[in-house]
């Protein structure tokens, strides 16, 4: 059986499903609809998820490539008690959300950035979010949110890890 | 009110991925649909052969115009837009069939098997081709490609030009723009057991959508219930096409008796959805030696594409605002909408103003440059002031005319005066550097809400609950801009209650009267005012029935600190107690309020009248560099100032400003929905380029608040003003850096321009 770990829980992938994109698999087989489909061509970043610690566009990633790996989606970000991840909290506090369609992908890209760099500059944040299109916000409050999240996590020594990885 | 709280009633759902957009809905037994395009730019005698598709695995049904019980063509003004085309094909976006199948992949596979054949007709692809005598006539109604013509006659410019020190004659063009909302059009339609079809769609206007659906089904409006769900952006773009997507899915649900999902690929969305109108504008401007604009003649043509949509309204705004926020005594304008075989054009944030501003705000700088007057002085001499009379003959006396103040605030914030002196143009090249520096600005005023273009009213329902909680509902639609949150804040403020007490009720078209569409920067002013009206009635009702308990007269009852108070704070009731009291008295704590926009007027033959009941005043400035070798433009800084009346929700307001500026930057520098022989040249974000996080500088929003007496909350709105003037500001800055005037959008500098 092909096994994939999603938000900390193992799943078996049916052979027939192996040719789906990871995006289709998440949305249509696992009903994890927080990951969005904005272009299906690897151009908008709405479908960004984390695979073994790295941000990937799930629309261009075949499920097969994720077999044996650990996938984190937006649904896995909240803490064990259902509290929002500091990145999520910062998005709410900084007014970084409008239509919200880009938000899950943005949060995941920001998460990948903060995993490797706890103190990025605003320019580095912009670079890390370059693959994520947002038509509503002009990015400014999203950049605010990511730098706020980084600051809060540093100052309060909060773990960066997604909530789902801390439960176990 | 808590103006600094980044309050959003949907923030938690959106940041956790739990917000439900149309494509996130799955229902047992649900079928999937895919559109079939007629695949011609212009053709007649279309024949659709679905036999092979019907035989493909999983295909349930193929629907064409022949299956439509109602009307296959619909529209907001003219009923010319084919939800299913038949016979005549007028654009590459025309849909001739819908394939319904068990799965999405089966639907797409079957759609590819539908065969279409037709006789090509010579397409009309440009405004000039459309105006040529003997050109094929595109519209299904009428006998000309000129589909609308607005006139403005204010004084008589022709005799005045002779006396002018300077006469400029210039032509400007703007491009077609794709709305590019991140969520493509999607609809899920469910046939309900009582005969109603439920519609969950990614659409901007539930009531407009309902009209499209009911028309296609040939059923009464009451048979269709359109629900509000999370929508992934609209910007004016989720009306006609998004409504047609809902209508097709609804018909499929009706004909199959099963729930149907129709989810658009980005490629379909690009191909079929309407765009921003490209404009060609010719201006003749006469200026005195002191810099006063004495006479203007403007002729504009807007490419309406294959269908009319709201072209008459878009071009009307260009007419009413045809020379920016300036007083001109002698001005004539003629604005035409012209049909072509391009994909049709319709509403987009800014609505006929960004195009005009691109021309006017450059003309002001051009005249200043020629006359050696400071661009700020040039604007100051001509701009509207308190009690000025606009080019439509409207006296601006019902609100604070803050144009000059807004400009001054932005000039101060960015340090325009000093920086203007440092612009590269006219200075010897700095040694060892290829960077040319420029600063530029633009100003505008924008009529709030619909103005004389449409009916303007809005309703609100307040429904108090037994436990003291309150349900709120308005006819304004949440498109991601935060309308529900703004309405919630306004009600909480009006009733003096904690935010947590108010629950914005998800509304449907069957639960509240049609309040028009959430367009034209009207959400906050109209919806907010309706909330104030209903809240007033609600307070009156409560005062009448609680005065006894509070041992005072009804007029002495006050509402604050999450309680209801009698005279001198001696007695008070919690909301829980108050509601219990009302229920004991058998009084329903319910209010229904309607707000009618203040009157406006318009004379179609002269283009004169009180076009809008109030105006938003704006100024945006930008600093940039141009690389002399490559022509690459890099933005360094943007300051955007807007008098929005009153800030209801500051964080969301700033978000609207930054987002609007960013869309304007896309229009100025990157975006171009071009065609090759009538076929869109781009079908996804690889060729259609949107601004990314790295393309933008840090921005500063300057919020100016002069409460507007025409709006019951004092707030005017921000959605559109934010977008409509960064493009000319950038063009002016480019000129100040390089000496090159860019009259065509998007701005593209080639190295040879800079040699
Ligand atoms: S949906 Fe994957 S990048 Fe756009
Ligand atoms: S919030 Fe709408 S696309 Fe980013």
CSV table of N, CA, C and O in Angstrom, one decimal, chain B residues 444-503:
chain,number,residue,atom,x,y,z
B,444,UNK,N,-8.0,63.0,-8.4
B,444,UNK,CA,-9.3,62.7,-9.0
B,444,UNK,C,-10.4,63.1,-8.0
B,444,UNK,O,-10.2,63.2,-6.8
B,445,UNK,N,-11.6,63.2,-8.5
B,445,UNK,CA,-12.7,63.1,-7.7
B,445,UNK,C,-13.6,62.0,-8.3
B,445,UNK,O,-13.5,61.8,-9.5
B,446,UNK,N,-14.4,61.4,-7.5
B,446,UNK,CA,-15.1,60.3,-8.0
B,446,UNK,C,-16.5,60.3,-7.4
B,446,UNK,O,-16.7,60.3,-6.2
B,447,UNK,N,-17.5,60.4,-8.2
B,447,UNK,CA,-18.9,60.3,-7.8
B,447,UNK,C,-19.1,59.0,-7.0
B,447,UNK,O,-18.8,57.9,-7.5
B,448,UNK,N,-19.7,59.1,-5.8
B,448,UNK,CA,-19.9,57.9,-5.0
B,448,UNK,C,-21.2,57.2,-5.5
B,448,UNK,O,-22.2,57.9,-5.9
B,449,UNK,N,-21.3,55.9,-5.3
B,449,UNK,CA,-22.5,55.1,-5.7
B,449,UNK,C,-22.8,55.3,-7.1
B,449,UNK,O,-22.0,55.7,-8.0
B,450,UNK,N,-24.1,54.9,-7.5
B,450,UNK,CA,-24.5,54.8,-8.9
B,450,UNK,C,-24.6,56.2,-9.6
B,450,UNK,O,-24.4,56.3,-10.7
B,451,UNK,N,-25.0,57.2,-8.8
B,451,UNK,CA,-25.3,58.4,-9.4
B,451,UNK,C,-26.5,58.3,-10.4
B,451,UNK,O,-27.3,57.4,-10.2
B,452,UNK,N,-26.6,59.1,-11.4
B,452,UNK,CA,-27.7,59.2,-12.3
B,452,UNK,C,-27.7,58.0,-13.2
B,452,UNK,O,-28.5,57.9,-14.1
B,453,UNK,N,-26.9,57.0,-13.0
B,453,UNK,CA,-26.8,55.8,-13.9
B,453,UNK,C,-27.8,54.7,-13.4
B,453,UNK,O,-28.1,53.8,-14.2
B,454,UNK,N,-28.4,54.8,-12.2
B,454,UNK,CA,-29.3,53.7,-11.8
B,454,UNK,C,-30.1,54.0,-10.6
B,454,UNK,O,-29.9,55.0,-9.9
B,455,UNK,N,-31.0,53.1,-10.3
B,455,UNK,CA,-31.8,53.1,-9.1
B,455,UNK,C,-30.9,52.8,-7.8
B,455,UNK,O,-30.2,51.9,-7.8
B,456,UNK,N,-31.1,53.6,-6.8
B,456,UNK,CA,-30.2,53.5,-5.7
B,456,UNK,C,-30.9,53.4,-4.4
B,456,UNK,O,-31.4,54.4,-3.9
B,457,UNK,N,-31.0,52.2,-3.9
B,457,UNK,CA,-31.7,52.1,-2.6
B,457,UNK,C,-31.1,50.8,-1.9
B,457,UNK,O,-30.5,50.0,-2.6
B,458,UNK,N,-31.3,50.6,-0.6
B,458,UNK,CA,-30.8,49.5,0.1
B,458,UNK,C,-31.6,49.2,1.3
B,458,UNK,O,-32.1,50.1,1.9
B,459,UNK,N,-31.8,47.9,1.6
B,459,UNK,CA,-32.6,47.5,2.8
B,459,UNK,C,-31.7,46.9,3.9
B,459,UNK,O,-30.7,46.3,3.6
B,460,UNK,N,-32.3,46.9,5.1
B,460,UNK,CA,-31.6,46.3,6.2
B,460,UNK,C,-32.7,45.7,7.2
B,460,UNK,O,-33.7,46.3,7.4
B,461,UNK,N,-32.4,44.5,7.7
B,461,UNK,CA,-33.3,43.8,8.6
B,461,UNK,C,-32.5,43.6,9.9
B,461,UNK,O,-31.4,43.1,9.9
B,462,UNK,N,-33.1,44.0,11.0
B,462,UNK,CA,-32.6,43.8,12.4
B,462,UNK,C,-33.6,42.9,13.1
B,462,UNK,O,-34.7,43.2,13.2
B,463,UNK,N,-33.1,41.7,13.5
B,463,UNK,CA,-34.0,40.7,14.1
B,463,UNK,C,-33.4,40.3,15.5
B,463,UNK,O,-32.5,39.6,15.6
B,464,UNK,N,-34.0,40.9,16.6
B,464,UNK,CA,-33.5,40.7,17.9
B,464,UNK,C,-34.0,39.3,18.4
B,464,UNK,O,-35.1,38.9,18.1
B,465,UNK,N,-33.1,38.6,19.1
B,465,UNK,CA,-33.4,37.3,19.6
B,465,UNK,C,-33.7,37.3,21.1
B,465,UNK,O,-33.3,38.2,21.8
B,466,UNK,N,-34.4,36.3,21.6
B,466,UNK,CA,-34.9,36.2,22.9
B,466,UNK,C,-33.7,36.3,23.9
B,466,UNK,O,-33.9,36.8,25.0
B,467,UNK,N,-32.6,35.8,23.6
B,467,UNK,CA,-31.4,35.8,24.5
B,467,UNK,C,-30.6,37.1,24.4
B,467,UNK,O,-29.5,37.1,25.0
B,468,UNK,N,-31.1,38.0,23.7
B,468,UNK,CA,-30.3,39.3,23.6
B,468,UNK,C,-29.3,39.4,22.4
B,468,UNK,O,-28.7,40.4,22.1
B,469,UNK,N,-29.2,38.3,21.7
B,469,UNK,CA,-28.3,38.4,20.5
B,469,UNK,C,-29.1,39.0,19.3
B,469,UNK,O,-30.3,39.0,19.4
B,470,UNK,N,-28.4,39.4,18.3
B,470,UNK,CA,-29.1,40.2,17.3
B,470,UNK,C,-28.6,39.7,15.9
B,470,UNK,O,-27.4,39.6,15.6
B,471,UNK,N,-29.6,39.4,15.1
B,471,UNK,CA,-29.3,39.0,13.7
B,471,UNK,C,-29.4,40.3,12.8
B,471,UNK,O,-30.4,41.0,12.8
B,472,UNK,N,-28.4,40.5,11.9
B,472,UNK,CA,-28.4,41.6,11.0
B,472,UNK,C,-28.3,41.1,9.6
B,472,UNK,O,-27.6,40.1,9.3
B,473,UNK,N,-29.0,41.7,8.7
B,473,UNK,CA,-29.0,41.3,7.3
B,473,UNK,C,-29.1,42.6,6.5
B,473,UNK,O,-29.9,43.5,6.8
B,474,UNK,N,-28.4,42.7,5.4
B,474,UNK,CA,-28.6,43.9,4.5
B,474,UNK,C,-28.5,43.3,3.1
B,474,UNK,O,-28.2,42.2,2.8
B,475,UNK,N,-28.9,44.2,2.1
B,475,UNK,CA,-28.9,43.8,0.7
B,475,UNK,C,-27.5,44.0,0.1
B,475,UNK,O,-27.4,43.9,-1.1
B,476,UNK,N,-26.5,44.3,0.9
B,476,UNK,CA,-25.2,44.4,0.3
B,476,UNK,C,-24.5,43.1,0.3
B,476,UNK,O,-24.6,42.3,1.3
B,477,UNK,N,-23.7,42.8,-0.7
B,477,UNK,CA,-23.1,41.5,-0.8
B,477,UNK,C,-21.6,41.5,-0.5
B,477,UNK,O,-20.9,42.4,-0.9
B,478,UNK,N,-21.2,40.5,0.3
B,478,UNK,CA,-19.8,40.3,0.6
B,478,UNK,C,-19.0,39.7,-0.5
B,478,UNK,O,-19.3,38.6,-1.0
B,479,UNK,N,-18.1,40.5,-1.1
B,479,UNK,CA,-17.2,40.0,-2.2
B,479,UNK,C,-15.8,39.8,-1.7
B,479,UNK,O,-14.9,39.7,-2.5
B,480,UNK,N,-15.6,39.9,-0.4
B,480,UNK,CA,-14.2,39.8,0.1
B,480,UNK,C,-13.7,41.1,0.6
B,480,UNK,O,-12.7,41.2,1.2
B,481,UNK,N,-14.5,42.2,0.3
B,481,UNK,CA,-14.0,43.5,0.7
B,481,UNK,C,-14.3,43.8,2.2
B,481,UNK,O,-13.8,44.8,2.7
B,482,UNK,N,-15.1,42.9,2.8
B,482,UNK,CA,-15.3,43.1,4.2
B,482,UNK,C,-16.7,43.9,4.5
B,482,UNK,O,-16.8,44.5,5.6
B,483,UNK,N,-17.6,43.8,3.6
B,483,UNK,CA,-18.9,44.5,3.7
B,483,UNK,C,-19.6,44.1,4.9
B,483,UNK,O,-20.1,44.9,5.7
B,484,UNK,N,-19.7,42.7,5.2
B,484,UNK,CA,-20.5,42.2,6.3
B,484,UNK,C,-19.8,42.8,7.6
B,484,UNK,O,-20.6,43.1,8.5
B,485,UNK,N,-18.5,42.8,7.6
B,485,UNK,CA,-17.9,43.3,8.9
B,485,UNK,C,-18.1,44.8,9.1
B,485,UNK,O,-18.4,45.2,10.2
B,486,UNK,N,-18.1,45.5,8.0
B,486,UNK,CA,-18.4,47.0,8.1
B,486,UNK,C,-19.8,47.2,8.6
B,486,UNK,O,-20.1,48.0,9.5
B,487,UNK,N,-20.8,46.4,8.0
B,487,UNK,CA,-22.2,46.6,8.5
B,487,UNK,C,-22.3,46.2,10.0
B,487,UNK,O,-23.1,46.8,10.7
B,488,UNK,N,-21.6,45.1,10.4
B,488,UNK,CA,-21.7,44.7,11.8
B,488,UNK,C,-21.2,45.8,12.7
B,488,UNK,O,-21.8,46.1,13.7
B,489,UNK,N,-20.0,46.4,12.3
B,489,UNK,CA,-19.4,47.4,13.1
B,489,UNK,C,-20.4,48.6,13.2
B,489,UNK,O,-20.6,49.2,14.3
B,490,UNK,N,-21.0,49.0,12.1
B,490,UNK,CA,-22.0,50.1,12.1
B,490,UNK,C,-23.1,49.8,13.1
B,490,UNK,O,-23.5,50.7,13.9
B,491,UNK,N,-23.7,48.6,13.0
B,491,UNK,CA,-24.8,48.3,13.8
B,491,UNK,C,-24.4,48.3,15.3
B,491,UNK,O,-25.1,48.8,16.2
B,492,UNK,N,-23.3,47.7,15.6
B,492,UNK,CA,-22.9,47.6,17.0
B,492,UNK,C,-22.7,49.0,17.6
B,492,UNK,O,-23.1,49.3,18.7
B,493,UNK,N,-22.2,49.9,16.7
B,493,UNK,CA,-22.0,51.3,17.1
B,493,UNK,C,-23.4,52.0,17.4
B,493,UNK,O,-23.6,52.7,18.3
B,494,UNK,N,-24.3,51.8,16.4
B,494,UNK,CA,-25.6,52.4,16.5
B,494,UNK,C,-26.4,52.0,17.7
B,494,UNK,O,-27.2,52.7,18.3
B,495,UNK,N,-26.2,50.7,18.1
B,495,UNK,CA,-27.0,50.2,19.2
B,495,UNK,C,-26.2,50.2,20.5
B,495,UNK,O,-26.7,49.8,21.6
B,496,UNK,N,-24.9,50.6,20.4
B,496,UNK,CA,-24.1,50.6,21.6
B,496,UNK,C,-23.9,49.3,22.2
B,496,UNK,O,-23.8,49.1,23.4
B,497,UNK,N,-23.8,48.3,21.4
B,497,UNK,CA,-23.6,46.9,21.9
B,497,UNK,C,-22.2,46.4,21.6
B,497,UNK,O,-21.5,46.9,20.7
B,498,UNK,N,-21.8,45.3,22.3
B,498,UNK,CA,-20.6,44.6,22.0
B,498,UNK,C,-20.7,44.0,20.6
B,498,UNK,O,-21.8,43.5,20.3
B,499,UNK,N,-19.6,43.9,19.9
B,499,UNK,CA,-19.6,43.3,18.6
B,499,UNK,C,-20.1,41.9,18.6
B,499,UNK,O,-20.8,41.5,17.7
B,500,UNK,N,-19.8,41.2,19.7
B,500,UNK,CA,-20.1,39.8,19.8
B,500,UNK,C,-21.6,39.5,19.8
B,500,UNK,O,-22.1,38.4,19.6
B,501,UNK,N,-22.4,40.6,20.1
B,501,UNK,CA,-23.8,40.4,20.2
B,501,UNK,C,-24.5,40.4,18.8
B,501,UNK,O,-25.6,39.9,18.6
B,502,UNK,N,-23.8,40.9,17.8
B,502,UNK,CA,-24.3,41.1,16.4
B,502,UNK,C,-23.8,39.9,15.5
B,502,UNK,O,-22.6,39.7,15.4
B,503,UNK,N,-24.7,39.2,15.0
B,503,UNK,CA,-24.4,38.2,14.0
B,503,UNK,C,-24.9,38.6,12.6
B,503,UNK,O,-26.1,38.8,12.5
